[in-house]
CSV table of C-alpha atoms and ligand atoms in Angstrom, one decimal:
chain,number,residue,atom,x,y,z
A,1,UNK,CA,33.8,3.2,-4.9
A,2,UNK,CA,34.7,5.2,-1.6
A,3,UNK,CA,32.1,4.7,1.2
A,4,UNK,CA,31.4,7.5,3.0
A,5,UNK,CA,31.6,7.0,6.5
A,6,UNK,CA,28.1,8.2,7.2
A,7,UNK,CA,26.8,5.2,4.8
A,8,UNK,CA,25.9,2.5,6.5
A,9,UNK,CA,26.0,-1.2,5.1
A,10,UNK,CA,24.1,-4.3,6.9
A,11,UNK,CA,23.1,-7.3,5.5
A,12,UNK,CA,19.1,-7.6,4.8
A,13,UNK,CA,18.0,-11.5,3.5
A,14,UNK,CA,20.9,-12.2,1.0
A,15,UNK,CA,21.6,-8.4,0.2
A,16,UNK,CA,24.1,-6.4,1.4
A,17,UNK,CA,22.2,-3.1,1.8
A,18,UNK,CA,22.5,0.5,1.5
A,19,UNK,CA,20.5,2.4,4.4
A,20,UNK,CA,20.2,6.0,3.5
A,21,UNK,CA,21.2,8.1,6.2
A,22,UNK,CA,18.8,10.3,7.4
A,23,UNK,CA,17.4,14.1,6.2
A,24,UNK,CA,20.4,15.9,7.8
A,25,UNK,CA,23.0,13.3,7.6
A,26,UNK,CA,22.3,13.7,3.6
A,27,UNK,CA,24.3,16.8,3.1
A,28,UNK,CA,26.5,16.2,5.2
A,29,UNK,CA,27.7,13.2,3.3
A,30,UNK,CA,28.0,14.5,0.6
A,31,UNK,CA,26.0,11.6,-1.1
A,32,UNK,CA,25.4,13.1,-4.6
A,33,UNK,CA,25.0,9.8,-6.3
A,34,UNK,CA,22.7,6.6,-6.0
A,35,UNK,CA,24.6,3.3,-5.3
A,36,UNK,CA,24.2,0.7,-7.8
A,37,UNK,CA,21.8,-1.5,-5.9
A,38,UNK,CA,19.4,1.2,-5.7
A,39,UNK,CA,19.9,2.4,-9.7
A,40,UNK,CA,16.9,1.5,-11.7
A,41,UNK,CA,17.2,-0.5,-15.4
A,42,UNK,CA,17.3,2.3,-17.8
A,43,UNK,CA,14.1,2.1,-19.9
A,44,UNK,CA,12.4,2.6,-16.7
A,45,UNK,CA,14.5,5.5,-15.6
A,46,UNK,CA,12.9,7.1,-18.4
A,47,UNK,CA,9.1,6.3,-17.7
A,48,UNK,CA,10.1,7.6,-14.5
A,49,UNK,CA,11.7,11.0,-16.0
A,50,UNK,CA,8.1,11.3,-18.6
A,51,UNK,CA,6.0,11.8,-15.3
A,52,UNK,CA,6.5,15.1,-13.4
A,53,UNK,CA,6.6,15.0,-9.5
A,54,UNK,CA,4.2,15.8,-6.6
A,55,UNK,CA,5.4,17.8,-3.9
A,56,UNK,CA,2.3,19.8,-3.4
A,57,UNK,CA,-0.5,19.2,-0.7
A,58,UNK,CA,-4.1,20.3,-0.9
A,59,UNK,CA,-5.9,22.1,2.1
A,60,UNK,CA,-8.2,20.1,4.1
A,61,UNK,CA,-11.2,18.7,2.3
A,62,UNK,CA,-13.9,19.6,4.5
A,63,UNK,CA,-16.9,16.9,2.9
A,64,UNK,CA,-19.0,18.0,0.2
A,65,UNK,CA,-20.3,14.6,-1.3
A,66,UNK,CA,-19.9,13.1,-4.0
A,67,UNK,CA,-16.8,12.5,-6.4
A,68,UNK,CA,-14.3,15.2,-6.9
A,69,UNK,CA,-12.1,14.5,-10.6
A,70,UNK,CA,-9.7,17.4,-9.3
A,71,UNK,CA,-7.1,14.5,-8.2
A,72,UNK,CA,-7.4,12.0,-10.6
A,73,UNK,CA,-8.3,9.7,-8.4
A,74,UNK,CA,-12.0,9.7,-7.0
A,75,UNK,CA,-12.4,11.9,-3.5
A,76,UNK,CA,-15.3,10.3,-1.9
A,77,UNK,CA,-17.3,11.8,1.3
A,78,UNK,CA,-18.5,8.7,3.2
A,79,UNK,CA,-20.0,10.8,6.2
A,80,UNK,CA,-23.3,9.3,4.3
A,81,UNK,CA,-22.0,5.6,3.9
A,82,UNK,CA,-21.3,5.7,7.9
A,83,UNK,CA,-24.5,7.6,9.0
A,84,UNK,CA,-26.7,4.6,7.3
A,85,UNK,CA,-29.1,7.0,5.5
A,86,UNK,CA,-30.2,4.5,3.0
A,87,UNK,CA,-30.7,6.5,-0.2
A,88,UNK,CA,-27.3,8.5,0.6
A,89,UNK,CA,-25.7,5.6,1.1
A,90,UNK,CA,-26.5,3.7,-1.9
A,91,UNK,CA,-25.0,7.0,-4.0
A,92,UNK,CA,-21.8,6.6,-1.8
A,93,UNK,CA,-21.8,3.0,-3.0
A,94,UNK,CA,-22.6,3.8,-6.3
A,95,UNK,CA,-19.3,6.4,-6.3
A,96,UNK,CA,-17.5,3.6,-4.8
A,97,UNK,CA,-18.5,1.1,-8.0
A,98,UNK,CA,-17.5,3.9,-10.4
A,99,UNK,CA,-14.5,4.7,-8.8
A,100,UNK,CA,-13.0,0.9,-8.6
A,101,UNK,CA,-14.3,0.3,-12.2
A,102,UNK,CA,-12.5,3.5,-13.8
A,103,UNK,CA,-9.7,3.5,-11.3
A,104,UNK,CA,-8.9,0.5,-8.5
A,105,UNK,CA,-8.0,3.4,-6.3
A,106,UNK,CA,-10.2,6.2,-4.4
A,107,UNK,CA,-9.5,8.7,-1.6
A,108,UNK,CA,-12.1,9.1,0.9
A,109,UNK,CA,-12.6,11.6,3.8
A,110,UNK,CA,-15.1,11.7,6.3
A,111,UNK,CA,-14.5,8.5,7.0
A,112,UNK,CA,-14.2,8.3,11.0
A,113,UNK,CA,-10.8,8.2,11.5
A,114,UNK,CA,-9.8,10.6,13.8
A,115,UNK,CA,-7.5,13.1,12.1
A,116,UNK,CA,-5.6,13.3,15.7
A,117,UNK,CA,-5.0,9.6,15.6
A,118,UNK,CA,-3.6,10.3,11.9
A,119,UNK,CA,-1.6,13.1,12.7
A,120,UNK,CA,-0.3,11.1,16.2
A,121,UNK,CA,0.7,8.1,14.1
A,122,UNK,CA,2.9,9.9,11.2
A,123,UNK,CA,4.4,11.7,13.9
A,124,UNK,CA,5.8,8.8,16.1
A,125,UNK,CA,7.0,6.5,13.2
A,126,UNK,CA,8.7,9.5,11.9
A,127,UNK,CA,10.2,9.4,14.8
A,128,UNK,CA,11.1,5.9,15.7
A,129,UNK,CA,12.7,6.4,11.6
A,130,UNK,CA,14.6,8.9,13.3
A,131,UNK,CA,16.1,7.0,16.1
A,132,UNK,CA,20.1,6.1,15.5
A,133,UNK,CA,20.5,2.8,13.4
A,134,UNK,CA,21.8,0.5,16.0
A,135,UNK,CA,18.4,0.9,18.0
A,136,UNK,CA,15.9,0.4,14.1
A,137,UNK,CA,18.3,-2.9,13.9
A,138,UNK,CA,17.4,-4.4,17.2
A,139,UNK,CA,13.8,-4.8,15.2
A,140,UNK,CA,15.9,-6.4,12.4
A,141,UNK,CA,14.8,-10.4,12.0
A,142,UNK,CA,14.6,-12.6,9.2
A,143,UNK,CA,11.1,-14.1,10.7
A,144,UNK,CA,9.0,-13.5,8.3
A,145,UNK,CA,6.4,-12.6,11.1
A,146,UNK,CA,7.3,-11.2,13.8
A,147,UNK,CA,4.7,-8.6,15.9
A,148,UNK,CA,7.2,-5.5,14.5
A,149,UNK,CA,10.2,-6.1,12.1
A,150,UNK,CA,12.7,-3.1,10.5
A,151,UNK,CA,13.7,-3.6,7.6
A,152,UNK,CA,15.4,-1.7,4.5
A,153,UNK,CA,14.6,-1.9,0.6
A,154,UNK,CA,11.8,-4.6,-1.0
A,155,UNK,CA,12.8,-8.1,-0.6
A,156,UNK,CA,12.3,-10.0,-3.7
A,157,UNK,CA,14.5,-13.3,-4.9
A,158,UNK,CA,15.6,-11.3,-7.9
A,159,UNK,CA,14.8,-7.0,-7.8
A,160,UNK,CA,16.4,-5.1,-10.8
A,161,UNK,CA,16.8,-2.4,-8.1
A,162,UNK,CA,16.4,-2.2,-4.3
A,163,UNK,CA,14.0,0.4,-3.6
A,164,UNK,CA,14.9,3.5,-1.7
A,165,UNK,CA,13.0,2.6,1.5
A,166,UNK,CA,13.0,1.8,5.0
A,167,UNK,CA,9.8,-0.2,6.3
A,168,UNK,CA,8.6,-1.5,9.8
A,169,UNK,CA,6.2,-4.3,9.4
A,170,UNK,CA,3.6,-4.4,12.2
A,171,UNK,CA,0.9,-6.8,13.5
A,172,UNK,CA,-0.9,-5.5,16.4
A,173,UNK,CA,-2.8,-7.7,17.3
A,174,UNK,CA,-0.2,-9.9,19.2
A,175,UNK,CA,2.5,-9.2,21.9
A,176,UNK,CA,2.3,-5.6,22.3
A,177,UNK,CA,5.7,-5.8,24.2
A,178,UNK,CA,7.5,-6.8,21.2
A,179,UNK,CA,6.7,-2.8,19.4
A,180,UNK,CA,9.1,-0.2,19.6
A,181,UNK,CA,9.0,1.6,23.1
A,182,UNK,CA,9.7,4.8,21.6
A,183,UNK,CA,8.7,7.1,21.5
A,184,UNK,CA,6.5,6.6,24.9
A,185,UNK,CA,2.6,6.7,23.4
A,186,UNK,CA,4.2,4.4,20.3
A,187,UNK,CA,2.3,1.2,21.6
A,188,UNK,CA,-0.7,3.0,22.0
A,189,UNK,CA,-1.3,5.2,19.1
A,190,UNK,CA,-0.3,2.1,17.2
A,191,UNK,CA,-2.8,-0.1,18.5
A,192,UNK,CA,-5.5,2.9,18.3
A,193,UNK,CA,-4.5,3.0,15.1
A,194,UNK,CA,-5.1,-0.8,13.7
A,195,UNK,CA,-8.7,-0.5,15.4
A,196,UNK,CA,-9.7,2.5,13.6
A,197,UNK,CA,-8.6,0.6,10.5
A,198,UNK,CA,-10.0,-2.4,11.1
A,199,UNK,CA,-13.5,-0.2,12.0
A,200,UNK,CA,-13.2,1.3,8.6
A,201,UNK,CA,-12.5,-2.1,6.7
A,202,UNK,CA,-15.6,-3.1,7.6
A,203,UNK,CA,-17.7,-0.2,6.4
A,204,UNK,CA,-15.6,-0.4,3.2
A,205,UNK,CA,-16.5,-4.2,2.7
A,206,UNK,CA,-20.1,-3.9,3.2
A,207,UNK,CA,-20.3,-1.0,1.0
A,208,UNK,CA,-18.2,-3.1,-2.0
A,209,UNK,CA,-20.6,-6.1,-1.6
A,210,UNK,CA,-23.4,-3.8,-1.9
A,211,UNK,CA,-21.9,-2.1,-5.1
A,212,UNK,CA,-21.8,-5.4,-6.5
A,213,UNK,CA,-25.2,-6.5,-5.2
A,214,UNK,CA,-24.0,-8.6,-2.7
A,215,UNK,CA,-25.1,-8.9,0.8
A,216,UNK,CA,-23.4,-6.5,3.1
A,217,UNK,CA,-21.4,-8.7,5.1
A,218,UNK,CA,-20.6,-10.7,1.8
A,219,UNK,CA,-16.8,-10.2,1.0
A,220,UNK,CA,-16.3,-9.4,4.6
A,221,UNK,CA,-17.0,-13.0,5.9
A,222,UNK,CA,-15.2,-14.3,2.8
A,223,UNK,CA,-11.8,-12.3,2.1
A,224,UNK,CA,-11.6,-9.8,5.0
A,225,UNK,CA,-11.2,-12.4,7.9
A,226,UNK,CA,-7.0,-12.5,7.6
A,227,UNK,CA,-5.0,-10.5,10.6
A,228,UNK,CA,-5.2,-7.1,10.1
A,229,UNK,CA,-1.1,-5.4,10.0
A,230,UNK,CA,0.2,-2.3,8.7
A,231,UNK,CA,3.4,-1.3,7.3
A,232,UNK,CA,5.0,2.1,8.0
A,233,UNK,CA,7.3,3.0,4.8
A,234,UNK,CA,10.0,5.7,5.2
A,235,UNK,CA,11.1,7.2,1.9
A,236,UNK,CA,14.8,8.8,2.9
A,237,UNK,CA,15.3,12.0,0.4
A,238,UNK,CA,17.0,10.8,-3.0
A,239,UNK,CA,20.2,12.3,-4.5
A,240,UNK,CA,18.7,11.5,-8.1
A,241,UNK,CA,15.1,10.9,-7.7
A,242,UNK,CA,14.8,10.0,-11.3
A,243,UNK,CA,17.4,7.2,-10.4
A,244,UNK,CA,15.9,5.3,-8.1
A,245,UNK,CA,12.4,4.3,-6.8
A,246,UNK,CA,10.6,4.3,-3.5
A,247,UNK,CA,8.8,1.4,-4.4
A,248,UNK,CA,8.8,-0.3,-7.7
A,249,UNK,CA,5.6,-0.9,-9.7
A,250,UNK,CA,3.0,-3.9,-7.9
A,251,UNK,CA,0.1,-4.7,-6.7
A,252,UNK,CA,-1.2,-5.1,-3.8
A,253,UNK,CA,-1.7,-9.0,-2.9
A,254,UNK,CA,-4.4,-8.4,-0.3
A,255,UNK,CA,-8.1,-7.7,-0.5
A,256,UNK,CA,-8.1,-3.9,-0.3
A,257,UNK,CA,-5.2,-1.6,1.4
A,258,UNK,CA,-6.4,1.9,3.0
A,259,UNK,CA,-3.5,4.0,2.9
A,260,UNK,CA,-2.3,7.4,5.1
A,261,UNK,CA,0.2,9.7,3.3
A,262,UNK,CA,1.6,12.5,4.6
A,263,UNK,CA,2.3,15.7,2.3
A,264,UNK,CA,4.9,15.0,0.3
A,265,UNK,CA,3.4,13.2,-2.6
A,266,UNK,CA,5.1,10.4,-4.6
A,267,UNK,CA,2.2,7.7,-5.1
A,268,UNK,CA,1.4,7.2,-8.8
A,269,UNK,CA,-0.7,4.6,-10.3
A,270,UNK,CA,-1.2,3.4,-13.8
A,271,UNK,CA,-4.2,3.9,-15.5
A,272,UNK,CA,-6.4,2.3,-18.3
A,273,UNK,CA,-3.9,4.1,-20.9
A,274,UNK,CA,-0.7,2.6,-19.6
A,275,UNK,CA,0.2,6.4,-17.7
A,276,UNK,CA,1.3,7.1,-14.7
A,277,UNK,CA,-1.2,9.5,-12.6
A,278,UNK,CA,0.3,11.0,-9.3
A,279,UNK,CA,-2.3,10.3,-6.3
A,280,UNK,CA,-1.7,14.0,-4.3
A,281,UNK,CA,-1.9,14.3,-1.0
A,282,UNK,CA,-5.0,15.3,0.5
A,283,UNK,CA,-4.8,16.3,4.1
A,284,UNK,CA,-6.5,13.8,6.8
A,285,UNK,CA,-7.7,11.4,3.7
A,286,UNK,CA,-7.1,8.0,3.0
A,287,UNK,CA,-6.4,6.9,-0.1
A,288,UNK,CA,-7.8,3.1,-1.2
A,289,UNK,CA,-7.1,0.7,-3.4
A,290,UNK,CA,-8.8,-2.9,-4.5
A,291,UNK,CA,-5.6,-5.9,-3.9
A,292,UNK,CA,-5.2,-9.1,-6.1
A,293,UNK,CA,-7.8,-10.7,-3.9
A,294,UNK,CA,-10.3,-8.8,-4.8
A,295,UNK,CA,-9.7,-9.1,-8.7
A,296,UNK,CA,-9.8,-12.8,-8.4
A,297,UNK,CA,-13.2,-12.7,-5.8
A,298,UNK,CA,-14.9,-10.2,-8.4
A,299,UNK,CA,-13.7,-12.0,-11.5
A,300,UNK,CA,-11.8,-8.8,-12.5
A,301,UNK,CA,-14.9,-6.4,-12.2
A,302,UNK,CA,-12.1,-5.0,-9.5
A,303,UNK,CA,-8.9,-4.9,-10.5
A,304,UNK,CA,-5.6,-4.4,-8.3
A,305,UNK,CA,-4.0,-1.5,-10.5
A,306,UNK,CA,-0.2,-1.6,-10.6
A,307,UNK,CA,1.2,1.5,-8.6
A,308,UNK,CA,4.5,2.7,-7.8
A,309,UNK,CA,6.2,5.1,-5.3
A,310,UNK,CA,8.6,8.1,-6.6
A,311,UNK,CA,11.2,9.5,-4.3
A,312,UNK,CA,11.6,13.4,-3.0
A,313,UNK,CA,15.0,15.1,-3.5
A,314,UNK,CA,14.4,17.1,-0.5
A,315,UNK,CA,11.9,15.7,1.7
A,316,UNK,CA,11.7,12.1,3.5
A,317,UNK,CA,7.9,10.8,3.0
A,318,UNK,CA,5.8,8.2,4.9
A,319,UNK,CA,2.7,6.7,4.3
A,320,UNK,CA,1.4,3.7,5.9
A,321,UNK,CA,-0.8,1.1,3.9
A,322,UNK,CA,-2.9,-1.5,6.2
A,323,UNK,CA,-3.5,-4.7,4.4
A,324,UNK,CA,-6.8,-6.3,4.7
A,325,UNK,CA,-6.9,-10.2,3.6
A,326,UNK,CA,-8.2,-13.5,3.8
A,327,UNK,CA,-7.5,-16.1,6.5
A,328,UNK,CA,-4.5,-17.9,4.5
A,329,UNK,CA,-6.5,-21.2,4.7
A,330,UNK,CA,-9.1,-19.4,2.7
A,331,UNK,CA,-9.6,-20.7,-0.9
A,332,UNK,CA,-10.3,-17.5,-3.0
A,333,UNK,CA,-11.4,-17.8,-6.8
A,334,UNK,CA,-14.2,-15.8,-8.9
A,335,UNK,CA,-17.2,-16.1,-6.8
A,336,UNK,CA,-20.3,-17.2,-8.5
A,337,UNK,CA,-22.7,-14.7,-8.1
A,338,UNK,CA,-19.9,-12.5,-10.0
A,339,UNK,CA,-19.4,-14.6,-13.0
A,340,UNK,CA,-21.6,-14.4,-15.9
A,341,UNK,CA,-20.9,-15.6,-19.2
A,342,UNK,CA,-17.1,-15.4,-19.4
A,343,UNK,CA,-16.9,-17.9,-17.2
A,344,UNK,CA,-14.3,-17.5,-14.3
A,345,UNK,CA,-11.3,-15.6,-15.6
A,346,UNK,CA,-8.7,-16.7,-12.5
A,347,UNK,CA,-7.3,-20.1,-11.4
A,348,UNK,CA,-8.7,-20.3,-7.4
A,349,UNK,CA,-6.5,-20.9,-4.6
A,350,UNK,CA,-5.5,-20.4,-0.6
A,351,UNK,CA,-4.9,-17.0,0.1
A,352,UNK,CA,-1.5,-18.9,1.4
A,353,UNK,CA,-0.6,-20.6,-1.5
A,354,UNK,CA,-1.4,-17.1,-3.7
A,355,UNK,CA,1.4,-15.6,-1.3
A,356,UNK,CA,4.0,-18.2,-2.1
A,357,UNK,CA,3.4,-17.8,-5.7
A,358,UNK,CA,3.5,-13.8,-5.0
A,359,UNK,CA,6.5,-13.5,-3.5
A,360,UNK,CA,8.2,-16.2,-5.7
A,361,UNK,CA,8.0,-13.9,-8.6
A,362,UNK,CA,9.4,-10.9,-8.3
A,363,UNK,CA,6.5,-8.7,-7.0
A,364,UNK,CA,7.9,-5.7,-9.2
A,365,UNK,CA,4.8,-6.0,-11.7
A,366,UNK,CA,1.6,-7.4,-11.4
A,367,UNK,CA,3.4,-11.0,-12.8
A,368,UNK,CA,1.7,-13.4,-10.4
A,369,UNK,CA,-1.6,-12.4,-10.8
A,370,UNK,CA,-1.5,-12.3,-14.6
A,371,UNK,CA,-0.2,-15.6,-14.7
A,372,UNK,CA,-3.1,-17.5,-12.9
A,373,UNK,CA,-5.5,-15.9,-15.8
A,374,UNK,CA,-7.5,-18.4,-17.6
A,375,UNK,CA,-9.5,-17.6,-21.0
A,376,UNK,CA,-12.9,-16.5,-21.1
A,377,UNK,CA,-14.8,-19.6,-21.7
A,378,UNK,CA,-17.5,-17.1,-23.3
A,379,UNK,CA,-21.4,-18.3,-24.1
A,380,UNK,CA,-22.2,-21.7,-24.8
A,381,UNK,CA,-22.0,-22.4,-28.1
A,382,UNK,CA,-25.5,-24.9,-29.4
A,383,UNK,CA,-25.2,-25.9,-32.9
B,401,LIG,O1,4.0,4.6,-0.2
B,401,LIG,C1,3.0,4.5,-0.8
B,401,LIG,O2,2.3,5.5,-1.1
B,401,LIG,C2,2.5,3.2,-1.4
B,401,LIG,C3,3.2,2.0,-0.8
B,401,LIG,C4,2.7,0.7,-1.3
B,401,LIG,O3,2.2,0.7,-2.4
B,401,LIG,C5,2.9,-0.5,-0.6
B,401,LIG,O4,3.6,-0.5,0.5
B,401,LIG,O5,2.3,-1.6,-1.0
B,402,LIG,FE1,1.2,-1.2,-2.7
């Protein structure tokens, strides 16, 4: 196959991968076809083809409490949950409980996060996207941990596809002089950024103990202690958008992920029924979701919900999920007060260990988590 001379190959882990070029380097290319690392096994081409795409945004929800069915998902006001009114908050838990129960995944708005922060922060990682290659690849590493790391595609021992992505990894809270420079409020709107986030965790966390009739700071102390990062995904425009995929179907390993999306839509989850539901865009909201952590904690009264990313023929999309976790030298299993009859339902272990075992299978599908299941040990039996 001819490479055009716009499509750029660098090495990524063991791969040799393809980085998309960017919005107007597209048609200029000429790229009309998805390279075979990127092209998706057939049968899920297909489940990809059944669903139909999301390229619209909604205006601005302005707050009127309470749930909203409109996009699938749950759209939940938590001016209420963060003003401490007692009997409004408890129906903003309440919302919360049904949400997670019928869903895993919720959008909120009201929720304290300055919509000028979110604006600031798609804007500048659009723009450090932007920037030529050869200065994304000087954030290129293979340590797995580095304060800010570039990088292209999902890195899994054995994908069936890369996905059609670019990602920076970043965890503020060490050496700011490690993030990009660029553009010049980068380092700041980042780091304004990861506080806002780890603000909200918090109110989130009480409010899930509560739901669960927990004491506030419950799961917080328990499974929200790990260092709090972010990843910025950058979904180049697809040639055949039925082809590939922006990010194949997982779930989350965390505790919960609070997620900004800009307007182009792509985010689908699967539901009770085994569909695919699109999560749309709702401008200034943030769209949440319970991670494998939680599942295990709860003893599956949360579940992490398998979701997957679509790509845009047109447009490039960003979204940035923050991961909230353990300490990786916490031991997470089914927590007592949560287990009734059924007996626990999950094998416990380190948060650290769970990761190894994660990213040992391929993350594509919720594989790990399924296999650390153990049978309902159900009521004592007396004869
Ligand atoms: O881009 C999105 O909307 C979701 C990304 C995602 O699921 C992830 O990075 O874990
Ligand atoms: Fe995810």
């Amino acid at each position: 196959m001819e490479v055009a001379s716009s499509r750029i190959y660098f090495p990524c882990i063991q791969f040799k991968t393809f980085d998309q070029p960017k919005n107007e380097d597209l048609a200029a290319s000429g790229i009309r076809e998805v390279p075979a690392v990127f092209k998706l096994p057939s049968q899920i081409q297909d489940s990809c083809s059944s669903c139909s795409s999301s390229n619209s945004s909604d205006d601005e929800n302005n707050g009127t409490a309470g749930i909203h069915e409109e996009n699938s998902v749950a759209v939940i006001d938590l001016s209420d949950l963060l003003h401490q009114d007692s009997e409004r908050r408890a129906s903003v838990v309440v919302n919360i409980r049904s949400a997670l129960e019928e869903w895993g995944f919720f959008q909120v708005v009201n929720h304290g996060v300055p919509t000028a922060l979110m604006d600031e922060i798609l804007r500048v990682y659009k723009l450090f996207f932007e920037l030529p290659l050869e200065e994304k690849t000087k954030y290129y590493t293979t340590d797995p941990n580095p304060t800010f790391r570039f990088g292209v595609g999902r890195i899994t021992p054995s994908p069936s596809a890369q996905n059609w992505k670019d990602f920076a990894i970043v965890r503020p809270g060490r050496d700011l002089d490690k993030l990009s420079a660029h553009p010049p409020t980068f380092r700041e709107v980042t780091v304004a950024y990861n506080n806002a986030m780890i603000h909200l965790k918090r109110e989130l966390l009480n409010a899930l103990s509560e739901s669960l009739g927990l004491s506030p700071s419950f799961i917080d102390d328990v499974a929200g202690e790990g260092e709090q990062f972010f990843v910025c995904n950058f979904y180049p425009p697809c040639p055949e958008p039925k082809v590939a995929i922006g990010a194949s179907s997982h779930s989350d390993f965390g505790t919960i992920t609070t997620l900004l999306q800009d307007d182009v839509g792509g985010l689908e989850i699967l539901d009770k029924h085994n569909n695919w539901i699109q999560v749309k865009p709702l401008r200034h909201a943030l769209v949440i979701n319970a991670g494998d952590q939680l599942e295990v904690f709860t003893n599956g009264k949360y579940r992490s919900v398998s979701h997957r990313v679509r790509v845009n023929p047109d447009r490039c999309r960003i979204s940035i999920p923050s991961f909230i976790s353990p300490l990786p030298r916490t031991y997470i299993a089914p927590s007592p007060s949560l287990v009734g009859e059924e007996g626990p339902l999950y094998k416990g272990d380190s948060f650290r260990d769970y990761l190894v075992g994660y990213y040992a299978n391929d993350v594509n599908e919720k594989l790990y988590i399924e296999s650390i299941k153990l049978k309902p040990s159900g009521p004592l039996q007396l004869h």
